[in-house]
Coordinates of C-alpha atoms in Angstrom, one line a residue:
M1 CA -9.9 -138.1 -153.3
S2 CA -12.2 -136.7 -156.0
Y3 CA -15.9 -137.3 -156.2
R4 CA -18.8 -137.9 -158.6
V5 CA -22.5 -137.3 -158.3
K6 CA -25.7 -139.0 -159.4
R7 CA -28.7 -136.8 -159.4
D8 CA -32.4 -137.5 -158.9
I9 CA -32.2 -141.0 -157.6
K10 CA -35.5 -142.3 -156.1
I11 CA -35.8 -143.5 -152.6
P12 CA -39.0 -145.4 -151.8
L13 CA -41.0 -144.9 -148.6
R14 CA -43.3 -147.4 -146.9
D15 CA -46.4 -145.7 -148.4
E16 CA -44.9 -145.9 -151.9
V17 CA -44.1 -142.2 -152.1
L18 CA -40.7 -141.6 -153.9
L19 CA -38.3 -139.0 -152.5
S20 CA -35.7 -137.4 -154.9
A21 CA -32.0 -137.4 -153.8
D22 CA -28.6 -136.4 -155.2
H23 CA -25.9 -138.9 -154.3
Y24 CA -22.4 -137.6 -153.9
Q25 CA -19.8 -140.4 -153.7
P26 CA -16.1 -140.9 -153.7
E27 CA -14.5 -141.3 -157.2
E28 CA -12.7 -144.3 -155.9
Q29 CA -15.4 -147.0 -155.8
G30 CA -15.8 -148.9 -152.6
V31 CA -17.9 -149.3 -149.5
Y32 CA -18.1 -146.2 -147.3
P33 CA -20.3 -144.8 -144.5
A34 CA -23.1 -142.5 -145.6
I35 CA -24.3 -139.0 -144.4
V36 CA -28.0 -138.3 -145.0
V37 CA -29.1 -134.6 -145.4
R38 CA -32.9 -134.0 -145.8
T39 CA -34.1 -130.5 -146.6
P40 CA -37.3 -128.6 -147.5
Y41 CA -35.1 -125.8 -149.0
G42 CA -33.9 -127.6 -152.1
K43 CA -31.2 -130.4 -152.4
T44 CA -29.4 -128.5 -155.1
R45 CA -28.6 -125.3 -153.1
E46 CA -25.0 -124.3 -153.1
Q47 CA -24.5 -125.1 -149.4
Q48 CA -25.8 -128.7 -150.0
H49 CA -23.6 -129.1 -153.1
L50 CA -20.4 -127.9 -151.4
Q51 CA -21.1 -130.0 -148.3
G52 CA -21.7 -133.1 -150.5
E53 CA -18.6 -132.4 -152.4
Y54 CA -16.4 -132.0 -149.3
F55 CA -17.6 -135.2 -147.5
A56 CA -17.5 -137.3 -150.7
E57 CA -13.9 -136.2 -151.3
H58 CA -13.1 -137.4 -147.7
G59 CA -14.6 -140.9 -148.1
Y60 CA -18.3 -140.6 -147.4
H61 CA -21.4 -141.1 -149.4
V62 CA -23.6 -138.1 -149.1
I63 CA -27.3 -138.3 -149.8
N64 CA -29.0 -134.9 -150.2
V65 CA -32.8 -135.5 -150.1
D66 CA -35.8 -133.3 -150.8
V67 CA -38.3 -134.0 -148.0
R68 CA -41.8 -135.2 -148.9
G69 CA -43.7 -132.7 -151.0
R70 CA -40.8 -130.4 -151.7
G71 CA -38.5 -130.0 -154.7
D72 CA -38.6 -133.2 -156.9
S73 CA -40.0 -135.4 -154.2
E74 CA -43.5 -136.8 -154.3
G75 CA -46.2 -136.4 -151.6
E76 CA -47.6 -133.4 -149.7
F77 CA -45.4 -131.2 -147.6
V78 CA -46.8 -130.8 -144.0
P79 CA -44.0 -129.4 -141.8
Y80 CA -42.5 -132.0 -139.5
R81 CA -45.5 -134.4 -139.6
N82 CA -44.0 -137.1 -141.7
D83 CA -40.3 -136.5 -141.3
G84 CA -39.7 -138.9 -138.5
V85 CA -41.0 -142.0 -140.2
D86 CA -39.7 -140.8 -143.6
G87 CA -36.2 -140.4 -142.1
Y88 CA -36.2 -144.0 -140.8
D89 CA -37.1 -145.3 -144.3
V90 CA -34.4 -143.1 -146.0
I91 CA -31.7 -144.2 -143.5
E92 CA -32.4 -147.9 -143.7
W93 CA -32.7 -147.7 -147.5
V94 CA -29.3 -146.0 -147.7
A95 CA -27.8 -148.6 -145.3
S96 CA -29.0 -151.5 -147.4
Q97 CA -27.2 -150.3 -150.6
T98 CA -24.2 -152.2 -151.7
W99 CA -22.0 -149.1 -151.6
C100 CA -22.8 -148.3 -147.9
D101 CA -21.0 -150.1 -145.1
G102 CA -24.2 -149.9 -143.0
N103 CA -23.1 -146.9 -140.9
V104 CA -25.2 -143.8 -141.4
G105 CA -25.0 -140.3 -140.0
T106 CA -27.3 -137.3 -140.4
L107 CA -26.4 -133.7 -140.8
G108 CA -28.2 -130.3 -141.2
G109 CA -29.4 -127.2 -139.6
S110 CA -32.7 -125.6 -138.5
Y111 CA -35.6 -127.6 -140.0
L112 CA -32.9 -130.1 -141.0
G113 CA -31.8 -130.4 -137.4
R114 CA -35.2 -130.9 -135.8
I115 CA -36.2 -133.7 -138.2
Q116 CA -33.0 -135.5 -137.2
W117 CA -34.4 -135.7 -133.6
L118 CA -37.8 -136.8 -134.9
T119 CA -36.1 -139.5 -136.9
A120 CA -34.0 -140.6 -133.9
L121 CA -37.2 -141.2 -132.0
E122 CA -38.1 -143.9 -134.6
Q123 CA -34.8 -145.7 -133.7
P124 CA -33.5 -146.6 -137.1
P125 CA -30.9 -149.4 -136.4
S126 CA -28.4 -147.9 -138.9
L127 CA -28.3 -144.4 -137.4
K128 CA -24.9 -144.1 -135.7
A129 CA -24.3 -140.4 -135.3
M130 CA -26.1 -137.0 -135.7
V131 CA -25.0 -133.4 -136.2
P132 CA -28.1 -131.1 -135.7
L133 CA -27.3 -127.4 -136.0
V134 CA -29.4 -124.4 -134.9
T135 CA -32.2 -126.8 -134.0
P136 CA -35.7 -125.6 -133.2
S137 CA -37.2 -126.7 -129.9
D138 CA -40.5 -128.2 -129.1
P139 CA -43.6 -126.0 -129.7
F140 CA -43.9 -123.1 -127.2
V141 CA -40.3 -123.3 -126.0
E142 CA -39.1 -120.5 -128.4
W143 CA -42.5 -118.9 -128.7
P144 CA -44.1 -119.2 -125.2
T145 CA -47.2 -117.2 -126.1
G146 CA -49.4 -120.0 -127.3
L147 CA -49.2 -118.6 -130.9
P148 CA -46.4 -119.0 -133.5
N149 CA -44.3 -115.9 -133.6
P150 CA -45.3 -113.3 -136.3
M151 CA -42.3 -114.1 -138.5
H152 CA -43.3 -117.7 -138.7
I153 CA -45.8 -116.7 -141.4
C154 CA -42.8 -115.5 -143.5
W155 CA -41.3 -119.0 -143.2
L156 CA -44.6 -120.7 -144.2
Y157 CA -44.9 -118.3 -147.2
M158 CA -41.3 -119.0 -148.2
T159 CA -41.8 -122.8 -148.1
R160 CA -45.3 -123.0 -149.7
G161 CA -45.6 -125.2 -152.7
R162 CA -42.7 -127.2 -154.0
V163 CA -40.0 -124.5 -154.5
M164 CA -38.7 -121.5 -152.5
Q165 CA -40.9 -118.4 -152.8
N166 CA -39.7 -114.8 -153.1
I167 CA -40.4 -113.3 -149.7
N168 CA -39.2 -109.9 -150.9
L169 CA -42.5 -109.4 -152.7
V170 CA -44.4 -109.0 -149.4
D171 CA -44.6 -106.0 -147.1
W172 CA -44.0 -108.0 -143.9
Q173 CA -44.2 -105.1 -141.5
K174 CA -47.8 -104.5 -142.7
V175 CA -48.5 -108.3 -142.4
Y176 CA -47.3 -108.5 -138.8
W177 CA -49.7 -105.7 -137.7
T178 CA -52.8 -107.7 -138.9
L179 CA -55.7 -108.3 -136.5
P180 CA -57.1 -110.8 -135.9
Y181 CA -53.9 -112.7 -135.7
V182 CA -55.3 -115.7 -137.5
D183 CA -55.8 -113.5 -140.7
M184 CA -52.1 -112.6 -140.9
D185 CA -51.8 -114.8 -144.0
L186 CA -54.3 -112.7 -146.1
P187 CA -52.1 -109.6 -146.7
T188 CA -49.5 -111.9 -148.3
G189 CA -52.1 -112.7 -151.0
W190 CA -52.2 -116.3 -149.8
Y191 CA -54.5 -118.4 -147.7
S192 CA -52.5 -120.7 -145.4
E193 CA -54.3 -123.7 -144.0
Q194 CA -51.1 -124.6 -142.0
W195 CA -51.0 -121.2 -140.3
R196 CA -54.7 -121.4 -139.4
E197 CA -54.4 -124.9 -138.1
E198 CA -51.6 -123.9 -135.8
I199 CA -53.6 -121.0 -134.4
E200 CA -56.4 -123.5 -133.5
H201 CA -54.0 -125.2 -131.1
P202 CA -52.7 -122.5 -128.6
Y203 CA -52.0 -125.0 -125.9
F204 CA -49.5 -127.9 -125.7
D205 CA -52.0 -130.6 -126.7
D206 CA -51.8 -133.9 -128.6
Y207 CA -51.5 -131.9 -131.9
W208 CA -48.2 -130.5 -130.8
K209 CA -47.0 -133.6 -128.8
H210 CA -46.9 -135.5 -132.1
I211 CA -44.0 -133.4 -133.3
A212 CA -42.3 -132.9 -129.9
Y213 CA -39.1 -134.6 -128.9
Q214 CA -37.5 -132.8 -125.9
H215 CA -39.5 -134.9 -123.4
R216 CA -38.4 -138.2 -125.0
F217 CA -34.6 -138.1 -124.8
D218 CA -34.7 -141.4 -122.9
E219 CA -35.8 -143.1 -126.2
I220 CA -32.7 -141.9 -128.1
D221 CA -29.2 -143.4 -127.8
V222 CA -27.1 -141.9 -130.5
P223 CA -23.8 -139.8 -130.3
V224 CA -24.8 -136.2 -131.1
L225 CA -22.7 -133.1 -132.0
N226 CA -25.0 -130.1 -131.1
I227 CA -24.1 -126.8 -132.7
S228 CA -25.5 -123.3 -132.4
G229 CA -24.7 -119.7 -131.9
W230 CA -25.4 -117.3 -129.0
Y231 CA -27.4 -115.1 -131.4
D232 CA -29.2 -117.9 -133.1
D233 CA -32.9 -117.0 -132.8
E234 CA -33.5 -120.7 -132.1
Q235 CA -30.6 -121.0 -129.8
I236 CA -32.5 -122.2 -126.7
G237 CA -33.0 -125.7 -128.2
T238 CA -29.3 -126.7 -128.6
P239 CA -28.1 -126.4 -125.0
L240 CA -31.4 -128.0 -123.8
N241 CA -30.9 -130.9 -126.2
Y242 CA -27.3 -131.4 -125.0
Q243 CA -28.2 -131.2 -121.4
G244 CA -31.3 -133.4 -121.8
M245 CA -29.3 -136.2 -123.4
V246 CA -26.5 -136.0 -120.9
E247 CA -29.1 -136.2 -118.0
A248 CA -30.7 -139.2 -119.7
G249 CA -27.3 -140.9 -119.6
K250 CA -27.1 -141.6 -123.3
S251 CA -24.3 -142.0 -125.8
D252 CA -21.5 -139.4 -126.1
Q253 CA -22.9 -135.9 -126.4
H254 CA -21.0 -132.8 -127.6
L255 CA -21.9 -129.1 -127.7
L256 CA -20.4 -126.3 -129.8
M257 CA -21.6 -122.7 -129.3
G258 CA -20.1 -119.8 -131.3
P259 CA -20.8 -116.0 -131.5
W260 CA -23.0 -116.6 -134.5
P261 CA -26.6 -116.0 -135.7
H262 CA -28.9 -118.6 -137.3
Q263 CA -26.6 -118.6 -140.3
L264 CA -23.6 -120.1 -138.6
N265 CA -20.0 -119.3 -139.0
K266 CA -20.3 -117.0 -142.0
S267 CA -18.7 -113.8 -140.8
T268 CA -16.6 -112.4 -138.0
K269 CA -19.1 -109.5 -137.8
L270 CA -22.6 -109.4 -136.5
G271 CA -24.3 -106.0 -136.4
D272 CA -21.8 -103.5 -135.1
L273 CA -19.7 -106.1 -133.4
D274 CA -16.6 -107.9 -134.8
F275 CA -15.7 -111.0 -132.8
G276 CA -12.3 -111.4 -134.5
E277 CA -10.8 -114.0 -136.8
E278 CA -10.8 -116.7 -134.1
S279 CA -14.6 -116.7 -134.2
L280 CA -14.7 -118.5 -137.5
I281 CA -13.8 -122.2 -137.6
N282 CA -13.4 -124.8 -140.4
M283 CA -16.9 -126.3 -139.8
N284 CA -16.6 -129.0 -142.4
D285 CA -13.4 -130.3 -140.7
Y286 CA -14.9 -130.0 -137.3
Q287 CA -18.0 -132.1 -138.3
R288 CA -15.8 -134.6 -140.2
S289 CA -13.7 -135.3 -137.1
F290 CA -16.9 -136.2 -135.3
F291 CA -18.1 -138.4 -138.2
D292 CA -14.7 -140.0 -138.6
Y293 CA -14.8 -141.2 -135.0
Y294 CA -18.3 -142.4 -134.8
L295 CA -18.8 -143.7 -138.3
K296 CA -15.3 -144.9 -139.2
G297 CA -13.7 -145.5 -135.8
I298 CA -10.9 -143.1 -136.7
D299 CA -9.8 -140.6 -134.1
Q300 CA -8.4 -137.4 -135.7
G301 CA -8.1 -135.8 -132.2
F302 CA -11.8 -135.5 -131.6
T303 CA -11.7 -137.4 -128.3
K304 CA -8.9 -135.2 -127.0
K305 CA -11.4 -132.3 -126.7
E306 CA -13.7 -131.7 -123.8
P307 CA -17.4 -132.4 -124.7
V308 CA -18.3 -128.7 -124.5
E309 CA -16.6 -126.0 -126.6
I310 CA -17.9 -122.4 -126.3
F311 CA -16.9 -119.0 -127.6
V312 CA -16.8 -116.4 -124.8
M313 CA -17.9 -113.1 -126.1
G314 CA -16.4 -109.9 -124.7
E315 CA -13.0 -111.5 -124.5
N316 CA -13.6 -113.2 -127.8
K317 CA -11.9 -116.5 -127.1
W318 CA -12.8 -120.2 -127.4
R319 CA -12.8 -122.4 -124.3
Q320 CA -13.4 -126.1 -123.7
E321 CA -15.5 -127.2 -120.7
K322 CA -16.5 -130.6 -119.2
T323 CA -20.2 -129.9 -118.7
W324 CA -23.1 -127.5 -119.5
P325 CA -23.9 -125.5 -117.4
L326 CA -20.3 -125.0 -116.4
P327 CA -19.2 -126.8 -113.2
N328 CA -17.8 -123.7 -111.5
T329 CA -21.0 -121.6 -112.0
K330 CA -22.0 -119.3 -109.1
W331 CA -25.7 -118.6 -109.5
T332 CA -26.0 -115.0 -108.4
K333 CA -29.2 -113.0 -107.8
F334 CA -29.2 -109.4 -108.9
Y335 CA -32.1 -107.5 -107.4
L336 CA -34.2 -104.7 -108.8
H337 CA -34.2 -101.4 -106.9
S338 CA -35.6 -97.9 -107.5
G339 CA -37.3 -94.9 -106.0
G340 CA -40.4 -95.9 -107.9
K341 CA -39.5 -94.3 -111.2
A342 CA -37.4 -96.9 -113.1
N343 CA -39.2 -95.9 -116.4
S344 CA -36.7 -95.5 -119.2
R345 CA -32.9 -95.3 -118.9
F346 CA -33.4 -91.8 -117.6
G347 CA -35.2 -93.2 -114.5
D348 CA -33.8 -94.3 -111.1
G349 CA -33.7 -98.1 -111.6
V350 CA -30.7 -99.9 -110.1
L351 CA -29.5 -103.5 -110.4
S352 CA -27.5 -104.8 -107.4
A353 CA -26.5 -108.1 -105.7
S354 CA -27.8 -106.6 -102.5
G355 CA -31.4 -107.3 -101.6
P356 CA -34.2 -104.8 -101.2
A357 CA -34.1 -102.2 -98.4
K358 CA -37.0 -100.9 -96.3
S359 CA -36.3 -97.3 -97.3
E360 CA -36.8 -98.0 -101.0
A361 CA -40.0 -97.8 -103.1
D362 CA -41.8 -101.2 -103.3
Y363 CA -42.6 -101.2 -107.0
D364 CA -42.5 -99.6 -110.4
Q365 CA -45.4 -99.2 -112.8
Y366 CA -46.0 -98.6 -116.5
A367 CA -48.8 -98.9 -119.0
Y368 CA -48.6 -101.4 -121.8
D369 CA -50.6 -100.5 -125.0
P370 CA -50.7 -103.4 -127.6
A371 CA -51.3 -100.8 -130.3
N372 CA -47.9 -99.2 -129.5
P373 CA -45.7 -102.2 -128.5
V374 CA -42.0 -102.0 -127.6
P375 CA -40.0 -102.7 -130.7
F376 CA -37.6 -105.7 -131.0
I377 CA -34.8 -104.6 -133.3
T378 CA -34.8 -107.0 -136.3
E379 CA -35.1 -107.3 -140.0
M380 CA -38.7 -108.1 -141.1
V381 CA -38.0 -111.5 -142.7
S382 CA -37.6 -114.8 -140.8
H383 CA -33.9 -115.5 -141.7
Q384 CA -32.7 -114.0 -138.5
I385 CA -34.6 -112.5 -135.6
G386 CA -32.4 -109.9 -133.7
G387 CA -28.7 -109.7 -132.8
P388 CA -26.3 -107.8 -130.6
D389 CA -28.2 -104.6 -131.3
D390 CA -28.1 -101.2 -129.4
Y391 CA -31.3 -100.7 -127.4
S392 CA -30.4 -97.4 -125.9
S393 CA -33.0 -95.6 -128.1
I394 CA -35.7 -98.1 -127.2
E395 CA -34.9 -97.4 -123.5
R396 CA -36.2 -93.9 -123.9
R397 CA -39.7 -95.2 -123.6
D398 CA -41.6 -95.0 -120.4
D399 CA -43.2 -98.4 -120.9
V400 CA -39.7 -99.9 -120.5
L401 CA -38.3 -100.3 -116.9
V402 CA -34.5 -100.1 -116.8
Y403 CA -32.3 -101.3 -114.0
T404 CA -28.5 -100.7 -114.3
S405 CA -25.6 -101.8 -112.1
D406 CA -22.8 -99.7 -110.9
V407 CA -19.8 -99.4 -113.2
L408 CA -17.8 -102.6 -113.0
E409 CA -14.5 -102.4 -111.3
D410 CA -13.3 -105.7 -112.8
D411 CA -14.2 -108.0 -115.7
L412 CA -17.3 -110.2 -114.9
E413 CA -18.1 -113.4 -116.9
V414 CA -21.7 -114.5 -117.3
T415 CA -21.9 -117.9 -119.0
G416 CA -24.9 -120.2 -118.9
P417 CA -28.7 -120.0 -118.7
V418 CA -30.2 -116.7 -117.6
K419 CA -33.5 -116.6 -115.7
A420 CA -35.6 -113.8 -114.0
N421 CA -38.0 -114.2 -111.1
L422 CA -40.4 -111.3 -111.1
F423 CA -43.2 -110.4 -108.7
V424 CA -45.9 -108.7 -110.8
S425 CA -49.5 -107.7 -111.0
T426 CA -51.8 -106.2 -113.7
D427 CA -55.3 -104.9 -114.1
A428 CA -55.8 -107.2 -117.1
K429 CA -56.9 -110.9 -117.3
D430 CA -53.9 -111.8 -119.3
T431 CA -50.7 -109.9 -120.3
D432 CA -47.0 -110.5 -121.0
F433 CA -43.7 -109.6 -119.2
T434 CA -40.4 -109.5 -121.0
V435 CA -36.9 -109.4 -119.6
K436 CA -33.7 -108.5 -121.5
L437 CA -30.1 -108.7 -120.4
L438 CA -27.7 -106.0 -121.8
D439 CA -24.1 -104.9 -121.6
V440 CA -23.8 -101.1 -121.4
R441 CA -20.5 -99.7 -122.7
P442 CA -19.0 -96.4 -121.5
S443 CA -20.3 -94.9 -124.8
G444 CA -23.9 -95.7 -123.8
F445 CA -24.2 -98.5 -126.4
A446 CA -26.6 -101.0 -124.8
Q447 CA -25.9 -104.4 -126.4
R448 CA -28.6 -107.0 -126.2
L449 CA -27.2 -110.3 -125.0
T450 CA -30.3 -112.4 -124.4
D451 CA -34.0 -112.1 -123.5
G452 CA -37.2 -113.9 -122.8
L453 CA -41.0 -113.6 -122.3
V454 CA -43.7 -115.1 -120.1
R455 CA -47.4 -114.9 -121.0
G456 CA -49.6 -114.6 -117.9
R457 CA -52.1 -117.3 -118.7
F458 CA -49.2 -119.7 -119.3
R459 CA -47.2 -118.9 -116.1
N460 CA -47.8 -122.5 -114.9
G461 CA -47.0 -124.1 -118.3
T462 CA -48.4 -124.0 -121.9
D463 CA -50.5 -127.1 -121.1
K464 CA -52.1 -125.4 -118.1
P465 CA -53.6 -122.1 -119.2
E466 CA -55.1 -120.0 -116.4
L467 CA -56.1 -116.4 -116.7
M468 CA -54.9 -113.8 -114.2
T469 CA -56.9 -112.1 -111.4
P470 CA -56.5 -108.3 -111.8
G471 CA -54.6 -106.9 -108.8
E472 CA -53.3 -110.2 -107.6
V473 CA -49.5 -110.5 -107.1
Y474 CA -47.9 -113.4 -109.0
E475 CA -44.3 -114.7 -109.0
V476 CA -43.4 -115.5 -112.6
E477 CA -40.2 -117.0 -114.1
V478 CA -38.9 -115.7 -117.3
D479 CA -36.5 -117.9 -119.2
C480 CA -34.0 -115.6 -120.9
W481 CA -32.1 -118.4 -122.8
N482 CA -28.3 -118.6 -122.6
T483 CA -25.2 -116.5 -123.2
S484 CA -21.4 -116.5 -122.7
H485 CA -20.1 -113.0 -122.3
V486 CA -17.5 -111.0 -120.3
F487 CA -18.7 -107.7 -119.1
K488 CA -15.5 -105.6 -119.2
K489 CA -14.2 -103.3 -116.5
G490 CA -15.9 -100.0 -116.9
H491 CA -19.1 -101.5 -118.4
Q492 CA -22.5 -101.9 -116.6
I493 CA -25.0 -104.7 -116.4
R494 CA -28.5 -103.8 -117.4
I495 CA -32.0 -105.4 -117.2
E496 CA -35.0 -104.2 -119.2
I497 CA -38.5 -105.2 -118.3
A498 CA -41.5 -104.5 -120.6
S499 CA -44.6 -106.3 -121.9
S500 CA -43.9 -106.6 -125.6
A501 CA -41.1 -107.3 -128.0
F502 CA -42.6 -106.8 -131.4
P503 CA -42.4 -108.5 -133.9
K504 CA -40.3 -111.2 -132.2
Y505 CA -43.5 -112.2 -130.3
D506 CA -47.1 -111.5 -131.0
C507 CA -48.6 -108.7 -128.9
N508 CA -50.8 -109.8 -126.0
L509 CA -54.1 -107.9 -126.5
N510 CA -54.7 -108.0 -122.7
T511 CA -58.3 -109.1 -122.9
G512 CA -58.0 -112.7 -121.8
D513 CA -60.0 -113.7 -124.9
E514 CA -59.3 -116.6 -127.2
L515 CA -55.8 -116.2 -128.6
G516 CA -55.4 -115.2 -132.2
K517 CA -59.1 -114.7 -132.9
T518 CA -60.1 -111.2 -131.7
T519 CA -59.4 -107.5 -132.5
E520 CA -60.2 -105.8 -129.2
V521 CA -57.2 -104.2 -127.6
K522 CA -56.9 -103.2 -123.9
V523 CA -54.2 -101.1 -122.2
A524 CA -52.8 -103.0 -119.2
N525 CA -51.4 -101.2 -116.2
Q526 CA -48.5 -103.2 -115.0
T527 CA -46.7 -103.3 -111.6
V528 CA -43.3 -104.9 -111.0
Y529 CA -42.5 -105.3 -107.3
H530 CA -39.1 -105.2 -105.6
S531 CA -39.8 -105.1 -101.9
E532 CA -38.6 -107.3 -99.1
Q533 CA -41.8 -109.3 -99.4
Y534 CA -41.6 -109.4 -103.2
P535 CA -37.9 -109.3 -104.1
S536 CA -37.8 -109.5 -108.0
S537 CA -34.4 -110.5 -109.3
V538 CA -32.5 -111.9 -112.3
V539 CA -30.2 -114.9 -111.7
L540 CA -26.9 -114.7 -113.6
P541 CA -24.5 -117.6 -114.0
I542 CA -21.3 -116.0 -112.8
I543 CA -18.0 -117.8 -113.7
K544 CA -15.0 -117.3 -111.4
R545 CA -12.1 -116.3 -113.5

């Protein structure tokens, strides 16, 4: 089936703003289901065109829409603030057209994914299926520091005005070092009201609740195909969304996780790793089988699959599962040990499933200087934050505690959420603690798998800020997101602990002052305990093989 396209059709919203859309439709005239794709990145991008072409050729109307205030659409672009209600209006307008059979699905990744959830909260009657990819979470889930991550300013710069801006004109490394943090927009040559407004809300207040959705899954009842990659820098949202909808007892939910970054399914290679030809799938066909079932009632084999499909790194194979987390998960604590000098990979830090012994040192210490933060390996633009990078050179620093297991005698699979429980103290009123999980090869290559951070003042939640008391011991939980990886025989498991990961996260200045507004920097002296009284550990989801 061939297709035809009609460009710049106008879709009216309830406040009389007109959105611009391109309509891809089957050449053979008739009534078909529709797929709505709304984007701030330009409806005429090649990806949007090829996607529209594909689905139109397979019997769908595809409506590629510039969101309010972007591209050829009227109105003012304010990220996420209008997209829920606007989505309702677009879906119901499409469903009312004579060429649509009344069944509408939505599709798209990143910004395009999150606004599908915001639209679903509005409960448009004609929304029958969603495919959100690499979907951002609620505020403070990905960036639990109270402040947007430094690279968010790059995204805001890129999407300012009506068309995409050239981010290569800016020295982003210089930008990210700016203090006070609120002035980070100025070195770009641009004053951002949006950036400054977000800095004014460092707690999970009503400002953020307006665009939050992950606490409202009970209000949504739509079949969803959730898709992301283990190295997607917004990965944490996708398994959370799948699990949240399943726990809410809603319509059929599906989860697909590959060995991919934020730009899904583009290459078998990521950094120095090649995951093999099996790592790439025909994404259009995969999504179409979902839409065929839920929009057309045609089963092309989609229901024969288990609801969860994951790519297990290390052995580089796809596997289907019934639930997430996996039903045969053995949640296993690995404890920190040392003789008191776990600083750097040349120290004496050990990771073991055995608990602390009386003969060991009770703690490790290091000094965290915000003026000299621990680097997070990444390009400087916001397209992708980090990957399966080698951290062995970073681990030469004394402000990084390193705990390494014995050499594995057998393969060991870790699949699921990773969390660390640390007992810590500091001489600062506020500070950060980071945890990273790595696979150490016999060559010494230390591959980052996943990581996380907790900010001291938010140890009880981003809606409950409370400064720390210097010298007091706190138990803090660090959410290190998710992974699926086989540590091969002869490899080692490693945990890094530090207090910064720059520029993935902003640097805590350690003063306890108002976030984002000050320039004073304080060195914090940190203690991580691993005694019988304070047994710090990381909990790994071990899968019996």
